[in-house]
mmCIF file of C-alpha atoms and ligand atoms in Angstrom:
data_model
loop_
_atom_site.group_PDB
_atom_site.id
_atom_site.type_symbol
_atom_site.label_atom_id
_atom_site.label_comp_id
_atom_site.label_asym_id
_atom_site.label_seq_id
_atom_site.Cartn_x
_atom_site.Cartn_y
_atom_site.Cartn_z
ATOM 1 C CA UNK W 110 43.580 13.080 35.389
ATOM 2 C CA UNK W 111 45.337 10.109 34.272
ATOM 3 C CA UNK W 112 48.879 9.932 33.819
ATOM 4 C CA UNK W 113 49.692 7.827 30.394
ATOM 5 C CA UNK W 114 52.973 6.475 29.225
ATOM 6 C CA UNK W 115 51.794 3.883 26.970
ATOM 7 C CA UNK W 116 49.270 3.465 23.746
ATOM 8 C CA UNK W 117 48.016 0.801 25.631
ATOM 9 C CA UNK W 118 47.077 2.431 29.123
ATOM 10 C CA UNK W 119 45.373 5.069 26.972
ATOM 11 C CA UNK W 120 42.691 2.524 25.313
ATOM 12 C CA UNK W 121 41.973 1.471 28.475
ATOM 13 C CA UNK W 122 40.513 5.338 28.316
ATOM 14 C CA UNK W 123 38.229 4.052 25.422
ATOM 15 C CA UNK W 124 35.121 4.216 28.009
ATOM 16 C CA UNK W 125 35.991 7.732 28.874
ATOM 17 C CA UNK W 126 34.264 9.233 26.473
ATOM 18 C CA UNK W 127 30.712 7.638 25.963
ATOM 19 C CA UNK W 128 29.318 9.395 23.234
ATOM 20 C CA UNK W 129 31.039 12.843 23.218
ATOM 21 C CA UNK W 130 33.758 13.276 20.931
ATOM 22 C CA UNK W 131 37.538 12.683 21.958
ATOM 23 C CA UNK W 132 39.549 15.534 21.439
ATOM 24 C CA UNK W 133 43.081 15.368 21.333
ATOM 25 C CA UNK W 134 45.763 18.888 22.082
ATOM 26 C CA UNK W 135 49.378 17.041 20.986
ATOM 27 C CA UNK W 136 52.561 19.458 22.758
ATOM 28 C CA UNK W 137 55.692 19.264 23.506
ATOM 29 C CA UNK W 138 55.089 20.382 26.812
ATOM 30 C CA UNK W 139 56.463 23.710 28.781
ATOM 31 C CA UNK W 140 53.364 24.861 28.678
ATOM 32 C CA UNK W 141 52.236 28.239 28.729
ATOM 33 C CA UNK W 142 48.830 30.128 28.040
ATOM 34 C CA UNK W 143 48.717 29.335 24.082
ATOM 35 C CA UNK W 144 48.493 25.690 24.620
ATOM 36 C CA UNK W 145 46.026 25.811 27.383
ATOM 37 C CA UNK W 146 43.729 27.958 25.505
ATOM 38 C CA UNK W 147 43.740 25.106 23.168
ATOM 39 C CA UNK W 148 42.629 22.565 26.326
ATOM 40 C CA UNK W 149 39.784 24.980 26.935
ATOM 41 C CA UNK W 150 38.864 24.986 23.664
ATOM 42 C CA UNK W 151 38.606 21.343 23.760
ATOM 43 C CA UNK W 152 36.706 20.565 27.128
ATOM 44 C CA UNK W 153 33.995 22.481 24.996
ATOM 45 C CA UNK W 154 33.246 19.278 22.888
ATOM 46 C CA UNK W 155 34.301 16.203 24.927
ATOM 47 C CA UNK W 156 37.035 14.834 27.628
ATOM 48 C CA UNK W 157 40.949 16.040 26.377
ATOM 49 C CA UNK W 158 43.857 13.685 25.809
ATOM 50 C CA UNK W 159 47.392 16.363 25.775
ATOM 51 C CA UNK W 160 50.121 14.520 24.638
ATOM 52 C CA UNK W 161 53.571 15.872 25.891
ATOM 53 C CA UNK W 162 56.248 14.963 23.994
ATOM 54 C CA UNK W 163 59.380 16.055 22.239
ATOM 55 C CA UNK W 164 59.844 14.558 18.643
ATOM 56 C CA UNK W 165 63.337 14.368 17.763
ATOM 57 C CA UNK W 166 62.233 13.845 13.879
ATOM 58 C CA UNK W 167 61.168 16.829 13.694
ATOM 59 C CA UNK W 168 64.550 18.912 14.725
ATOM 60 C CA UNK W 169 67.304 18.905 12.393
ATOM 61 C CA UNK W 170 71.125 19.076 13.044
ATOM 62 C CA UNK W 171 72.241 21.761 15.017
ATOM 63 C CA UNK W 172 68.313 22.529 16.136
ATOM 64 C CA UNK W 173 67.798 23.060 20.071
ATOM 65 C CA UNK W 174 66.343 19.183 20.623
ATOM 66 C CA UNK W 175 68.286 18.628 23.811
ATOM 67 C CA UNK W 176 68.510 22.073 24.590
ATOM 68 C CA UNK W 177 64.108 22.298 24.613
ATOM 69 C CA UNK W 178 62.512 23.215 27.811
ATOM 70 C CA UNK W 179 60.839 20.427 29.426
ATOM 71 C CA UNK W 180 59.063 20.333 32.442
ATOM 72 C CA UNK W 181 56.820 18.084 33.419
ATOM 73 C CA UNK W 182 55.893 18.557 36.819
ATOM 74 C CA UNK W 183 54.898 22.178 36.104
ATOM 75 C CA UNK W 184 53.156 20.691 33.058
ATOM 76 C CA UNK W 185 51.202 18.517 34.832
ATOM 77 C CA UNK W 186 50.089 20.513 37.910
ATOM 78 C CA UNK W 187 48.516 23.537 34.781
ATOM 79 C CA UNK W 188 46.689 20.644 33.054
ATOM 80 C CA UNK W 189 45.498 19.123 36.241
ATOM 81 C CA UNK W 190 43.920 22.495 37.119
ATOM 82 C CA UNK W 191 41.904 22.334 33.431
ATOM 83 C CA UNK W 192 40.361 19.223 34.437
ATOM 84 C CA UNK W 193 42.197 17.769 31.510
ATOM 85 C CA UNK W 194 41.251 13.930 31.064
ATOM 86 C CA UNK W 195 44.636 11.552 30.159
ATOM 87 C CA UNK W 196 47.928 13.409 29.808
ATOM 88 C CA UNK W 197 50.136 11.344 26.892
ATOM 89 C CA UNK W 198 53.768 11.140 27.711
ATOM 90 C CA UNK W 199 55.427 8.671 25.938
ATOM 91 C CA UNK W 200 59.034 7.214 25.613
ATOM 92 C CA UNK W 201 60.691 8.272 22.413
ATOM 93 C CA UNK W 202 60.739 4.246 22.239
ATOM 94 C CA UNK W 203 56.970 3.865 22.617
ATOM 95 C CA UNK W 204 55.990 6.110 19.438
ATOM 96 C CA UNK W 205 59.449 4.748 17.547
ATOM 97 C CA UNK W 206 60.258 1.267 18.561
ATOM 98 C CA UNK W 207 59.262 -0.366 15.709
ATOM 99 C CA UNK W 208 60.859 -0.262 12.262
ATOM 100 C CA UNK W 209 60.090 3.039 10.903
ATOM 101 C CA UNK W 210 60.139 2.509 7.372
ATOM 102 C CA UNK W 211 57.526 4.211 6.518
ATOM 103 C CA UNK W 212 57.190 8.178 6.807
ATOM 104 C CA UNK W 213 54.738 10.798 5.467
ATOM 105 C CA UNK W 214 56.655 13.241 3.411
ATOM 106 C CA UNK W 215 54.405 16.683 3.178
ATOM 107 C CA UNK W 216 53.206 17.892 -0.659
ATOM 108 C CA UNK W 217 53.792 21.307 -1.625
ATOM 109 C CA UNK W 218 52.590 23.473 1.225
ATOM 110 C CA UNK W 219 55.199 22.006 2.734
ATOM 111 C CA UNK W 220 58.161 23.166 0.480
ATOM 112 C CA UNK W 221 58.124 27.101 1.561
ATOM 113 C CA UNK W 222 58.625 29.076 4.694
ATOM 114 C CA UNK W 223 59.800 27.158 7.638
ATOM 115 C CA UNK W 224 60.034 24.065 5.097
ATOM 116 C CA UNK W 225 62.911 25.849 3.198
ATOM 117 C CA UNK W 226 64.671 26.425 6.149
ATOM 118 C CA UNK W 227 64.280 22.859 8.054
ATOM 119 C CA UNK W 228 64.640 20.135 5.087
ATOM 120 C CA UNK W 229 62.616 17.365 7.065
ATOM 121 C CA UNK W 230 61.032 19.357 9.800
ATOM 122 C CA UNK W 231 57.346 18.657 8.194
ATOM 123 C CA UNK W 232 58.142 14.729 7.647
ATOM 124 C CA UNK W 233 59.168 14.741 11.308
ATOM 125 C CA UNK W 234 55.522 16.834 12.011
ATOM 126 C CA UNK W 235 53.265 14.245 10.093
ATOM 127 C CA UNK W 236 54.711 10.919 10.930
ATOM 128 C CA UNK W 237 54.327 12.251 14.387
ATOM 129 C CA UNK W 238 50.912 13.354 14.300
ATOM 130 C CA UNK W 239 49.978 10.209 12.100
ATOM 131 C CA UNK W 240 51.663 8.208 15.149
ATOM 132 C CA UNK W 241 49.943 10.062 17.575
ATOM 133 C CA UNK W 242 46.392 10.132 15.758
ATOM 134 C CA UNK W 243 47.008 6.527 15.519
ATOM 135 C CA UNK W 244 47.566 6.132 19.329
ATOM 136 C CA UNK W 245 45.197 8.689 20.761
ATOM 137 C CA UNK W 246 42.315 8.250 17.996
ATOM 138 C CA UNK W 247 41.012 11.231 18.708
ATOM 139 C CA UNK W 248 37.466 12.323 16.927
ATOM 140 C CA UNK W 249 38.611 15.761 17.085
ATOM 141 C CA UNK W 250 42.622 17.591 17.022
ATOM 142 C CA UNK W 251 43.162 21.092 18.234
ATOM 143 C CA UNK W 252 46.238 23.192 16.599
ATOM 144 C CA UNK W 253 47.739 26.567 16.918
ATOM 145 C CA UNK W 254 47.137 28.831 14.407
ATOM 146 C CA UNK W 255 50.631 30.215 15.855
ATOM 147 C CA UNK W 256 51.809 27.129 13.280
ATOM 148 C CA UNK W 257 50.517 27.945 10.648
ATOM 149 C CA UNK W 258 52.177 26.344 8.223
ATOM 150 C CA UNK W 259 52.097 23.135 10.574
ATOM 151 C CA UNK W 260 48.306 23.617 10.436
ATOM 152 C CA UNK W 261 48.240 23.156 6.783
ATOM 153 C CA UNK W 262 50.135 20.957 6.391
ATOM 154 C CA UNK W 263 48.345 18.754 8.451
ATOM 155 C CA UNK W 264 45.035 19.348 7.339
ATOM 156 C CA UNK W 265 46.480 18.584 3.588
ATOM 157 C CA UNK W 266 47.678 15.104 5.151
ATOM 158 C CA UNK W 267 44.363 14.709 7.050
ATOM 159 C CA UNK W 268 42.276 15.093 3.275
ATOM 160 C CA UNK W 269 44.616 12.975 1.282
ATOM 161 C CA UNK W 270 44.630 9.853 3.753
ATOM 162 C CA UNK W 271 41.434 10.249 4.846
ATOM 163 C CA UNK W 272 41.894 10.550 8.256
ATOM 164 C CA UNK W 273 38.777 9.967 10.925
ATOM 165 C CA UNK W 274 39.412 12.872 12.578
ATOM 166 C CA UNK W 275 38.285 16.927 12.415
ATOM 167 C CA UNK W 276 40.806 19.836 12.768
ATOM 168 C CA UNK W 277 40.211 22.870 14.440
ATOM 169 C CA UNK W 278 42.831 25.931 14.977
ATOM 170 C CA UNK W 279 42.845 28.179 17.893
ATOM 171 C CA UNK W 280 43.793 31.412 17.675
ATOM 172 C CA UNK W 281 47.250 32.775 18.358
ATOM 173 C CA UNK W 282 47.767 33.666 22.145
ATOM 174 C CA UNK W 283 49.964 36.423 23.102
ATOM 175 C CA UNK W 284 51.763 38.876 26.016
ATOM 176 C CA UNK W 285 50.201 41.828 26.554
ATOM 177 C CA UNK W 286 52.737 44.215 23.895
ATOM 178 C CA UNK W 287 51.884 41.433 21.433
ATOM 179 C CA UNK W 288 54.894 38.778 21.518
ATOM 180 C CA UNK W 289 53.184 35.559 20.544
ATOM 181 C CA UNK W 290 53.673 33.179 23.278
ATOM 182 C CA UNK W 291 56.316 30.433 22.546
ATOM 183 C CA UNK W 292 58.198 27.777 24.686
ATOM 184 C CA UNK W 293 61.327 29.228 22.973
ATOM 185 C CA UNK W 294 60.554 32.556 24.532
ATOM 186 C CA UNK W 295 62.383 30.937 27.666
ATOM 187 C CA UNK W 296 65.420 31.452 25.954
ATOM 188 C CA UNK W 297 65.219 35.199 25.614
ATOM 189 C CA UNK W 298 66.982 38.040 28.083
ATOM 190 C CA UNK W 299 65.488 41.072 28.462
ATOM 191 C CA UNK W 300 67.074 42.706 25.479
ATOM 192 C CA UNK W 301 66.302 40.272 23.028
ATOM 193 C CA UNK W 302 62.511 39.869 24.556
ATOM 194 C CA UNK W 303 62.220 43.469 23.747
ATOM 195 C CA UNK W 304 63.492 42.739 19.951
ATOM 196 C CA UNK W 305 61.626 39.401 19.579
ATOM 197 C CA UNK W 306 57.901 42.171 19.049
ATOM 198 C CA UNK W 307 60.064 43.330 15.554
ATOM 199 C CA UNK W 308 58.225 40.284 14.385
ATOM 200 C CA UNK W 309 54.720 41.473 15.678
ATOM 201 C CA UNK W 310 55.525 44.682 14.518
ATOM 202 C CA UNK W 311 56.372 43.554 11.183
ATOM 203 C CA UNK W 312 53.166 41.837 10.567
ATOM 204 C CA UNK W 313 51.341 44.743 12.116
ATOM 205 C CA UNK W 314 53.340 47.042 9.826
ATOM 206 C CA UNK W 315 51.707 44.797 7.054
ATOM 207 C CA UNK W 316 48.181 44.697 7.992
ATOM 208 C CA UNK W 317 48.573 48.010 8.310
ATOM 209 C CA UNK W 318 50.083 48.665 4.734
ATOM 210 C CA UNK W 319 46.911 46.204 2.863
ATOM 211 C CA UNK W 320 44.398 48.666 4.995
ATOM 212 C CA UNK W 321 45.599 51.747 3.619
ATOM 213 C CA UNK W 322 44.879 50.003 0.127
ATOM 214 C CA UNK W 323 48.678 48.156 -1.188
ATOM 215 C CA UNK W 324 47.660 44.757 -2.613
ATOM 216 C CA UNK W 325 51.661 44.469 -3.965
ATOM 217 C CA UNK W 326 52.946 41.539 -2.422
ATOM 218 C CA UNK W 327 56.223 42.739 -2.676
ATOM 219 C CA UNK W 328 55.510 46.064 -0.754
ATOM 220 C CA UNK W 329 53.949 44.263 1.746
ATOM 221 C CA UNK W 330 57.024 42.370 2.282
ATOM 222 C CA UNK W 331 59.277 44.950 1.939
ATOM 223 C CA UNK W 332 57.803 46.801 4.763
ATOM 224 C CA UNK W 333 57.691 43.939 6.830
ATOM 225 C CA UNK W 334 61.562 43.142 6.080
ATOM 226 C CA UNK W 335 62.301 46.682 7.686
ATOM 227 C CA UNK W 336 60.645 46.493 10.923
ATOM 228 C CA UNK W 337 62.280 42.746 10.991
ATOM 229 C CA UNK W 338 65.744 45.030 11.275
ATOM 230 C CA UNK W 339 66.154 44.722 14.723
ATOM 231 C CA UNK W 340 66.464 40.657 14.681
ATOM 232 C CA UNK W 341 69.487 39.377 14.398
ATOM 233 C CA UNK W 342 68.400 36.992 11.472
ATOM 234 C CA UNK W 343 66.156 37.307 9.369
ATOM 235 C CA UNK W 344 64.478 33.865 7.434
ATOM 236 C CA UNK W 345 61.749 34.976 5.986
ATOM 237 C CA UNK W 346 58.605 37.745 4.918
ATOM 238 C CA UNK W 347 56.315 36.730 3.151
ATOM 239 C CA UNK W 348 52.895 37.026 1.902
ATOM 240 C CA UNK W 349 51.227 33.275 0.490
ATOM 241 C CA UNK W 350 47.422 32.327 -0.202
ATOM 242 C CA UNK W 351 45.828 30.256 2.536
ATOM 243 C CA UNK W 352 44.871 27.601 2.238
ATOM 244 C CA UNK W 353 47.163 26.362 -0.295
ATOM 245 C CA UNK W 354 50.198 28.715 1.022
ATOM 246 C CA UNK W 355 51.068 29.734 -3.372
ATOM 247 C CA UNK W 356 52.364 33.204 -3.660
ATOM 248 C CA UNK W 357 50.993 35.831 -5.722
ATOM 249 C CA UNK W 358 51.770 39.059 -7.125
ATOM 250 C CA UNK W 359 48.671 40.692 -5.821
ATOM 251 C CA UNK W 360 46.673 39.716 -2.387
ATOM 252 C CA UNK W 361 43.585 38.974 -2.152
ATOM 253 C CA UNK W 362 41.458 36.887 -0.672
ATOM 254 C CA UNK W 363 42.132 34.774 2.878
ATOM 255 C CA UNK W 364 46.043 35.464 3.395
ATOM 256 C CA UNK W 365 48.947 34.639 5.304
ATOM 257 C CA UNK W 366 51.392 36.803 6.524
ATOM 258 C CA UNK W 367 54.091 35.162 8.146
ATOM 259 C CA UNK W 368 57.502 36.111 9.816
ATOM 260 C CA UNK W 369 60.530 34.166 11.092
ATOM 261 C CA UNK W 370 63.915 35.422 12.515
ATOM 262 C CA UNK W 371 66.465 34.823 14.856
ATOM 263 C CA UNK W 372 66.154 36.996 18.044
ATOM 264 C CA UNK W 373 69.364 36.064 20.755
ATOM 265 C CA UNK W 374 69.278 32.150 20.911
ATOM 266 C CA UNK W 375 65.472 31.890 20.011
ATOM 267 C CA UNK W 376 64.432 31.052 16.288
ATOM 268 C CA UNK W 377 60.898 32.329 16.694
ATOM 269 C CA UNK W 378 58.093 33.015 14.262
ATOM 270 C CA UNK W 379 54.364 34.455 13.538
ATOM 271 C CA UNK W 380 51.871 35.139 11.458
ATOM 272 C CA UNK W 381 48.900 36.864 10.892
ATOM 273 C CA UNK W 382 45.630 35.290 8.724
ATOM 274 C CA UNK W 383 43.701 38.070 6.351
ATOM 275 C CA UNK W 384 40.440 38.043 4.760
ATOM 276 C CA UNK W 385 41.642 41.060 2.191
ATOM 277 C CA UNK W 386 38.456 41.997 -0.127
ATOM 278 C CA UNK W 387 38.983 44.861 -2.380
ATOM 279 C CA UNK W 388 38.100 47.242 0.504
ATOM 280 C CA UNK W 389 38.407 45.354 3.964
ATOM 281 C CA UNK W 390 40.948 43.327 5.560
ATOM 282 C CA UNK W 391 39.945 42.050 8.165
ATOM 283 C CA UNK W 392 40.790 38.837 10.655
ATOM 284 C CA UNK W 393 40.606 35.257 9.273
ATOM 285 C CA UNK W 394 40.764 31.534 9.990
ATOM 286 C CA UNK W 395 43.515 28.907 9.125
ATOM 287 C CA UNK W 396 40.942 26.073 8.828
ATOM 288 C CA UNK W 397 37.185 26.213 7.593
ATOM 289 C CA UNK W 398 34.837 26.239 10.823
ATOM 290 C CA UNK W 399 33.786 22.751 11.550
ATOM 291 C CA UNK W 400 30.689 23.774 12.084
ATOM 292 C CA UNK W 401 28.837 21.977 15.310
ATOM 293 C CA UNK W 402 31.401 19.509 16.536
ATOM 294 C CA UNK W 403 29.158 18.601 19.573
ATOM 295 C CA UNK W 404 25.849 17.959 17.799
ATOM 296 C CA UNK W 405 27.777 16.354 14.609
ATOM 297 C CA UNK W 406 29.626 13.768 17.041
ATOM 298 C CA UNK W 407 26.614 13.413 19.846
ATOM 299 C CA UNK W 408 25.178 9.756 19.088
ATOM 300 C CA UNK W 409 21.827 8.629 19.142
HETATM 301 P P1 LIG X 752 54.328 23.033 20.651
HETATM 302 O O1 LIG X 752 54.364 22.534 22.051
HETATM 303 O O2 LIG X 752 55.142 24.273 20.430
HETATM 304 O O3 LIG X 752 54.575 21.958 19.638
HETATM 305 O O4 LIG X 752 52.840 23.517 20.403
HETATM 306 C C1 LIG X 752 51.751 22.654 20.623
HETATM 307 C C2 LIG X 752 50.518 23.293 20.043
HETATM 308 O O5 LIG X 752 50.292 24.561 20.666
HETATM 309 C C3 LIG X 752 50.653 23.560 18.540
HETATM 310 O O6 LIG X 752 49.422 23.254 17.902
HETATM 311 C C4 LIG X 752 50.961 25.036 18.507
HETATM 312 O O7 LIG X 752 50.545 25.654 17.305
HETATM 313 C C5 LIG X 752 50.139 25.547 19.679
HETATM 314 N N1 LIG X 752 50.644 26.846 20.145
HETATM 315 C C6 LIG X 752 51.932 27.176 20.427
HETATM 316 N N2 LIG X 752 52.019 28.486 20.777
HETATM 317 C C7 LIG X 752 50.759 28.987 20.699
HETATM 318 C C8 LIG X 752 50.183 30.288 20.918
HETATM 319 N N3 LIG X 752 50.920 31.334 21.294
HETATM 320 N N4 LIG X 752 48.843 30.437 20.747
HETATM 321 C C9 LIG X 752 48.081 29.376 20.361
HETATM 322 N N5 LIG X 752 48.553 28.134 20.143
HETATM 323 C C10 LIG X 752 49.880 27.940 20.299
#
């Protein structure tokens, strides 16, 4: 596994590939079990590039930026044992030394949810991602579905400038009682871990509401808004269309639910995605399958 720190030790990776695909898993390190599953899902297709690194664009005043869990020792002893191909860990002056005059500003399904709530944080996402993309350039880029705003938002980016590269989502990881995994779940005690699941339990307690037949958006979020009780904050319930994230009166069709709220010192959030038909609801996908990534990338 090699150890980058520079754009230009990673093309020196250009070879590594041959003709598989490159596929690229960007963190901010402290790993845990959600980004590895997105590794495995990668070594799939073709050798993995994981970038590790902590983008100060995208925290905003009074965000945890310093306070963020890093580790990269421990980081780097997990990937090794995933056979991962170049680890990514640059300087904050190696992705922003230059002049930085130009950004990428999100478009609208950038404005709601966690957008509301951090003015900036999806600028700081893209012009990160673009930076990275641009570094890496990767055939192929795993996200979270955890994100799942951040997943949209970069696909949107991804259409509009035509990126060369395919997005796939992984699915949401969690602990055993549900709690989706989260490098902010380090800052939890033991009382607020056991109040962080309000937020699983308020997207179960919708799920649960569109089986029984509701399609009201606003009962959906007004049962989710009382199992969110026990946080300590509460940002936001809501229910918005994937994938363009508009709201509606009524659901239907492939569906977000997603949850944020302060537990303790953690901001945390989660979602679930919906197919809802008239009579089923059932479990959905972020991103539309991209079909055979190894025979659409193998070369003659
Ligand atoms: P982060 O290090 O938090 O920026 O996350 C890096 C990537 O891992 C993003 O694409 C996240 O959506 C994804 N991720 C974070 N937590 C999980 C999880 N519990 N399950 C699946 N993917 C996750």
């Amino acid at each position: 596994m090699k150890v980058c720190r520079t754009a230009e030790e990673l093309a020196a990776l250009d070879s590594l590939h041959g003709d598989r695909p490159l596929v690229f898993v960007p963190t901010m390190g402290a790993l845990h079990e959600g980004h590895l599953s997105l590794v495995r899902l990668g070594c799939q297709w073709g050798p993995v590039v994981v970038s590790i690194f902590v983008n100060p664009t995208q925290f905003g005043e009074g965000e945890d930026f310093d306070a963020y869990p890093r580790d990269l020792s421990a980081d780097l002893a997990l990937l090794e044992s995933l056979a991962v191909a170049a680890v990514f860990t640059p300087d904050v002056s190696e992705v922003y030394g230059g002049a930085n005059e130009v950004t990428i500003q999100p478009g609208h399904r950038g404005l709601g949810l966690c957008g509301h709530n951090r003015p900036g944080h999806f600028a700081g996402v893209l012009t990160v991602v673009a930076k990275l993309f641009g570094m890496v350039r990767p055939d192929v880029a795993i996200f979270g579905r955890k994100d799942a705003q951040q997943c949209l938002v970069i696909a949107q980016m991804v259409a509009d400038l035509k990126m060369p590269v395919t997005l796939v989502d992984g699915p949401t990881i969690r602990e055993e009682d549900g709690l989706a995994l989260s490098s902010r779940n380090r800052y939890l005690d033991a009382g607020a871990r056991a109040r962080a699941l309000c937020l699983y339990r308020a997207l179960n307690a919708g799920r649960d509401l569109l089986a029984a037949g509701e399609r009201g958006t606003e009962a959906i979020v007004e049962v989710m808004l009382g199992e969110l009780a026990a946080a300590d904050l509460v940002e936001y319930a809501e229910v918005r269309q994937v994938p363009g994230l508009d709201l509606a009166d009524e659901v239907r069709g492939r569906t977000l639910l997603a949850v944020a709220a302060q537990v303790g010192p953690a901001r945390l959030i989660d979602n679930l995605v919906l197919n809802v038909s008239d009579h089923e609801v059932a479990e959905g996908v972020l991103l539309d399958e991209p079909g055979s990534i190894a025979s659409r990338f193998r070369r003659p």
